[in-house]
Amino acid sequence: MTAPKNEKFEIMGVNHLALVCKDMKRTVAFYSGLLGMPLTKTIDLPNGMGQHFFFDIGNGDSLAFFWFPDAPEAVPGVTHPAHLVGRGSITTAHASLNHLAFNVPADRIDEYRRRLEAAGIEITPVINHDESERQASLELTPSTFVRSIYFLDPDGIQLEFAAWTRPMGAPGDVRHDPATADDAARYLALQRVAEPAE
């Protein structure tokens, strides 16, 4: 199967994604110390504005963090999910970062889960995203397209280790019309119908 191609811009991946942390030293300890991402560039911003650090996340891509001394506090359920996947609502505000997924080898996801758990990180079971009614299973199914584990960084940013089980873009992978702001009421009504009676 040939992968879909961007015919408008030659985008070669993610140069860097810039997030905001509360404590840069703690962030370096987590991303470099625990997750092993090499720290590749550090910047003290001019006029006491803060710092901007870069981590290598593989494939020529980087993850960057800003630290601003005057940044507002994070608000769970607004700036980032209030819960891990499967443990409550993962809804966040428009323009927020809901979660960040790192691509990992499919044959190592169970090992990586055990290693994070051994390091004291709260982590979900391996979730097999599939075409079932609930769109997820704890078991690998014939329609599983990605296997995931979710955990939090020190600021509550939800991270995912994700392992594709097949190429995306197969027939049937793109079949839904994109929702608009006007569709919100209809979707909220569907959620109310799906909620279990108390």
XYZ file of C-alpha atoms in Angstrom:
198
model
C 0.000 0.000 0.000
C 1.331 3.443 -0.925
C 1.207 6.013 1.882
C -0.849 9.163 1.226
C 1.393 12.025 0.049
C 1.282 15.757 0.750
C 1.172 17.392 -2.681
C 1.286 20.989 -1.307
C 4.246 21.176 1.097
C 7.281 18.942 1.581
C 6.803 18.386 5.306
C 9.427 15.958 6.552
C 8.165 15.336 10.102
C 8.091 17.347 13.313
C 11.006 19.749 13.640
C 10.055 20.387 17.253
C 6.999 20.628 19.452
C 7.271 23.275 22.180
C 5.483 22.758 25.513
C 5.663 24.692 28.794
C 6.958 23.312 32.096
C 6.903 24.612 35.678
C 10.415 23.430 36.632
C 13.054 22.930 33.934
C 15.389 20.907 36.163
C 12.573 18.469 36.982
C 11.655 18.296 33.285
C 15.250 17.482 32.285
C 15.396 14.778 34.964
C 12.214 13.194 33.592
C 12.777 13.417 29.843
C 16.558 12.851 29.819
C 17.008 10.918 33.049
C 13.963 8.632 32.989
C 12.986 8.517 29.297
C 16.571 8.792 27.994
C 15.980 11.645 25.539
C 19.300 13.452 24.982
C 19.291 17.164 25.851
C 20.582 18.788 22.646
C 20.220 22.574 23.089
C 19.648 24.947 25.998
C 18.725 28.628 25.714
C 18.392 31.323 28.358
C 15.864 33.700 26.815
C 16.753 37.422 26.754
C 15.690 39.910 29.427
C 14.876 37.231 32.025
C 11.985 35.848 29.934
C 12.859 32.253 30.886
C 14.434 29.234 29.208
C 13.956 27.066 26.097
C 15.467 23.526 26.100
C 15.421 20.884 23.343
C 15.416 17.059 23.611
C 16.121 14.598 20.781
C 13.121 12.273 20.353
C 14.525 10.295 17.425
C 14.073 10.394 13.667
C 15.574 13.903 13.536
C 12.665 15.335 15.566
C 12.831 17.300 18.818
C 10.669 18.015 21.832
C 11.203 21.454 23.343
C 10.125 23.026 26.604
C 9.766 26.638 27.590
C 10.073 27.696 31.204
C 8.539 31.099 31.912
C 8.940 32.585 35.422
C 5.522 34.277 35.111
C 3.553 31.432 33.493
C 0.020 30.849 34.816
C -0.664 27.606 36.672
C -1.893 24.572 34.756
C -5.598 23.740 35.069
C -6.466 20.021 34.768
C -9.363 19.552 32.380
C -8.458 22.794 30.588
C -4.741 22.877 29.776
C -4.340 19.092 29.913
C -6.598 16.102 30.690
C -7.719 15.728 34.281
C -7.380 11.930 34.033
C -5.358 9.267 32.294
C -7.095 7.517 29.395
C -9.713 5.102 30.734
C -9.859 6.724 34.192
C -12.159 9.678 33.579
C -12.677 12.533 31.162
C -9.808 13.381 28.817
C -11.522 16.513 27.435
C -9.352 19.634 27.223
C -9.817 23.208 25.970
C -9.524 24.353 22.389
C -5.852 25.010 21.471
C -4.611 22.858 24.368
C -2.270 19.898 24.028
C -4.372 16.861 24.862
C -1.510 14.361 24.789
C 1.782 13.682 23.072
C 2.404 10.260 21.514
C 5.899 8.900 20.910
C 6.333 6.178 18.299
C 7.878 3.016 19.794
C 8.549 -0.488 18.417
C 5.490 -2.739 18.608
C 7.493 -5.633 20.009
C 8.716 -3.558 22.983
C 5.574 -1.853 24.277
C 4.935 -4.445 27.014
C 8.578 -4.187 28.127
C 8.387 -0.377 28.200
C 5.239 -0.549 30.309
C 7.002 -2.772 32.856
C 10.052 -0.457 32.932
C 7.953 2.668 33.546
C 5.938 0.900 36.230
C 9.173 -0.254 37.919
C 10.328 3.390 37.926
C 7.213 4.328 39.923
C 5.287 5.884 37.037
C 1.500 5.516 37.095
C 0.629 3.943 33.764
C -2.356 2.476 31.968
C -2.553 -1.114 30.780
C -1.654 -1.638 27.128
C -4.677 -0.408 25.198
C -5.305 -1.906 21.769
C -7.150 0.696 19.673
C -9.390 -1.131 17.231
C -12.652 -1.072 15.261
C -14.793 -2.556 18.068
C -17.810 -0.727 19.518
C -15.698 0.755 22.353
C -12.745 1.270 19.982
C -10.335 -0.225 22.503
C -9.550 -3.586 24.009
C -7.119 -5.011 26.532
C -6.596 -7.860 24.058
C -4.984 -7.644 20.640
C -7.803 -7.981 18.070
C -7.739 -8.471 14.281
C -8.742 -4.812 13.797
C -6.134 -3.323 16.185
C -4.258 -0.520 14.413
C -2.187 0.892 17.291
C -1.186 -0.316 20.781
C -0.748 2.354 23.447
C 0.254 3.027 27.024
C -0.433 6.373 28.700
C 1.346 8.111 31.569
C 1.970 11.639 32.894
C 5.037 13.846 32.982
C 5.783 15.889 36.146
C 3.512 18.733 34.966
C 0.576 16.428 34.243
C 1.133 16.391 30.477
C -0.340 13.134 29.227
C 2.199 11.118 27.241
C 1.649 8.042 25.124
C 3.972 5.350 23.857
C 2.257 4.237 20.655
C 3.104 1.306 18.383
C 1.463 1.004 14.972
C 0.392 -2.528 14.102
C -0.280 -1.735 10.443
C 0.121 1.180 8.017
C -2.558 3.866 8.177
C -4.544 4.979 5.126
C -6.060 1.595 4.227
C -9.542 1.564 2.677
C -12.038 2.488 5.388
C -9.509 4.326 7.600
C -10.835 7.730 6.496
C -14.625 7.569 6.442
C -16.034 10.232 8.807
C -17.073 13.783 7.997
C -15.177 16.341 10.113
C -17.252 17.868 12.911
C -17.766 21.620 13.180
C -18.430 23.900 16.139
C -22.134 23.661 15.216
C -22.063 19.884 15.805
C -21.243 20.198 19.533
C -24.858 20.026 20.762
C -25.534 16.867 18.739
C -22.393 15.154 20.082
C -23.185 16.169 23.670
C -26.667 14.661 23.285
C -25.060 11.390 22.106
C -22.837 11.405 25.202
C -25.853 11.814 27.507
C -27.608 8.863 25.836
C -24.470 6.709 26.226
C -24.012 7.490 29.943
C -25.047 4.593 32.195
C -28.150 5.155 34.332
C -27.475 5.551 38.038
